[in-house]
C-alpha positions as a printed Julia matrix, in Angstrom:
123×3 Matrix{Float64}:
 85.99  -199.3   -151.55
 84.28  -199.61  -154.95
 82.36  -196.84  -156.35
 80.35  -195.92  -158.95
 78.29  -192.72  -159.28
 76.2   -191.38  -161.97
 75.59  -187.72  -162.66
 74.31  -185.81  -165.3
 70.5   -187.29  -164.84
 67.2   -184.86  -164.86
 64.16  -183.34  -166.51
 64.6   -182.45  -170.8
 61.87  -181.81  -172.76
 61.26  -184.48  -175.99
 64.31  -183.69  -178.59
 66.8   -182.33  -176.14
 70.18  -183.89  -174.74
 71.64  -184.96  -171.49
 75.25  -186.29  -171.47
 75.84  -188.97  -168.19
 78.8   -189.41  -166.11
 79.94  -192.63  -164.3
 82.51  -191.69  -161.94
 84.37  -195.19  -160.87
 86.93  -195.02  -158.01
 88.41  -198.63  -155.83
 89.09  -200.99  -158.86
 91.27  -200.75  -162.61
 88.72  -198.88  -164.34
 90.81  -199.75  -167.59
 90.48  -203.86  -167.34
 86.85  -203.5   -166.96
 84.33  -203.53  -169.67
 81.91  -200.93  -168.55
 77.61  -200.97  -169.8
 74.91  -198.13  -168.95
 72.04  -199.7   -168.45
 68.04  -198.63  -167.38
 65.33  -199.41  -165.81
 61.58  -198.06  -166.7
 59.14  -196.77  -164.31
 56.99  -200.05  -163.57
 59.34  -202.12  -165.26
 60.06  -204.19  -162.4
 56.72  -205.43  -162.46
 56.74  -206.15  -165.81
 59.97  -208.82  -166.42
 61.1   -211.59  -164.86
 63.71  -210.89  -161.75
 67.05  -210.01  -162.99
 65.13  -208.81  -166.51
 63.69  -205.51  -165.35
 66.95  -203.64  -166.49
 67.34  -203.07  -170.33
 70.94  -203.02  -171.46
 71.43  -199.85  -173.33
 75.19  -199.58  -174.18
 78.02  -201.41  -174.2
 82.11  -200.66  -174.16
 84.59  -202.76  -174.09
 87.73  -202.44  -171.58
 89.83  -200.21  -174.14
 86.65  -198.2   -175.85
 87.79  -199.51  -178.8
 84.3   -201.61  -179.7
 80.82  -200.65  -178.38
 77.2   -201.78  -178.74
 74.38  -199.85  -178.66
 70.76  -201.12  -178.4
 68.7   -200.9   -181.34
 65.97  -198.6   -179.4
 68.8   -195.95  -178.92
 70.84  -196.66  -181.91
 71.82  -193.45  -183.88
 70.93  -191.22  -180.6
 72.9   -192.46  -177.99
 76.65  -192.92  -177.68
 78.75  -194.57  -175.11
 82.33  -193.41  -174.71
 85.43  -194.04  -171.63
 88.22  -192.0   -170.05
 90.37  -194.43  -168.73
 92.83  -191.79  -167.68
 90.24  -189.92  -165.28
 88.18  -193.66  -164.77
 84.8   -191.8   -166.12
 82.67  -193.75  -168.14
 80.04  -191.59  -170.28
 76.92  -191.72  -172.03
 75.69  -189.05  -174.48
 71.52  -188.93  -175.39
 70.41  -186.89  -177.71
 66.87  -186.73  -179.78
 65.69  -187.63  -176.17
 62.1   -189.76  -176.59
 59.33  -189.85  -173.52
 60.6   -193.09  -173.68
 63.68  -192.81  -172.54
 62.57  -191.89  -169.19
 63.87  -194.28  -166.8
 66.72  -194.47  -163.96
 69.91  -195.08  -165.65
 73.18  -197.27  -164.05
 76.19  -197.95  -164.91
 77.64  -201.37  -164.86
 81.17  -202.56  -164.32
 82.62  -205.95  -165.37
 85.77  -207.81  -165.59
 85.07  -211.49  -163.23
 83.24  -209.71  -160.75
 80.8   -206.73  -161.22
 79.52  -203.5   -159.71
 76.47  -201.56  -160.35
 76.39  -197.55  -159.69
 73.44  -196.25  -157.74
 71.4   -194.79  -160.68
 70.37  -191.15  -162.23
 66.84  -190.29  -162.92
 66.27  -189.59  -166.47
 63.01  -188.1   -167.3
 61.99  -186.61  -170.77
 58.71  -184.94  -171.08
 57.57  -181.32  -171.77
C-alpha cells in the first residue's frame, strides 16, 4: 500500500522556520523523483482544474539536482533520504504568503500525492 504523509506543518509567525517531512512507505522511494507542492486558501477557485496547486520544489530521484520556484528561491530548500525514504522540505524567512496546505508528490511512470500539512504563517 502506497503512502505518503507529511508532518512538520503548523502556525509560525512571519520570519520563522518550519522544516516538512514526507514519510513514503509501498514503492522504491529511490527511483522516484519526488516535488512538494501547495495549494493557497481559495486557490481552487482561482485556476483552472488541475492548476490550483503551485509547484514549489523539485528533486530528482538521486537528490543530486533540484528546482526551486522563484517565489521561494533563497528560503526554501528541498532535500531526500533515500536510506530512511523521507523526503524533506526546509522554509525559512517564512512570508504570510506562504500559508497554504503543502503535499508531497511522487513520480517515476505513475504518481502519488501525500495527504497535505497545513502551513500557516501569521503573527
Amino acid at each position: 500500500q502506497v503512502q505518503l504523509v507529511e508532518s512538520g506543518g503548523g502556525l509560525v509567525q512571519p520570519g520563522g522556520s518550519l522544516r516538512l517531512s514526507c514519510a513514503a512507505s509501498g514503492f522504491t522511494f529511490s527511483r522516484y523523483a519526488m516535488s512538494w507542492y501547495r495549494q493557497a486558501p481559495g486557490k481552487e477557485r482561482d485556476q483552472a482544474p488541475g492548476k490550483e496547486r503551485e509547484l514549489v520544489a523539485t528533486i530528482t530521484s538521486t537528490g543530486g539536482s533540484t528546482n526551486i520556484a522563484d517565489s521561494v528561491k533563497g528560503r526554501f530548500t528541498i532535500s531526500r533520504d533515500n536510506a530512511k525514504n523521507i523526503l524533506y522540505l526546509q522554509m525559512n524567512s517564512l512570508k504570510p504568503e506562504d500559508t497554504a496546505v503543502y503535499y508531497c508528490y511522487a513520480r517515476y511512470g505513475t504518481s502519488y500525492w501525500g495527504q497535505g500539512t497545513q502551513v500557516t504563517v501569521s503573527s
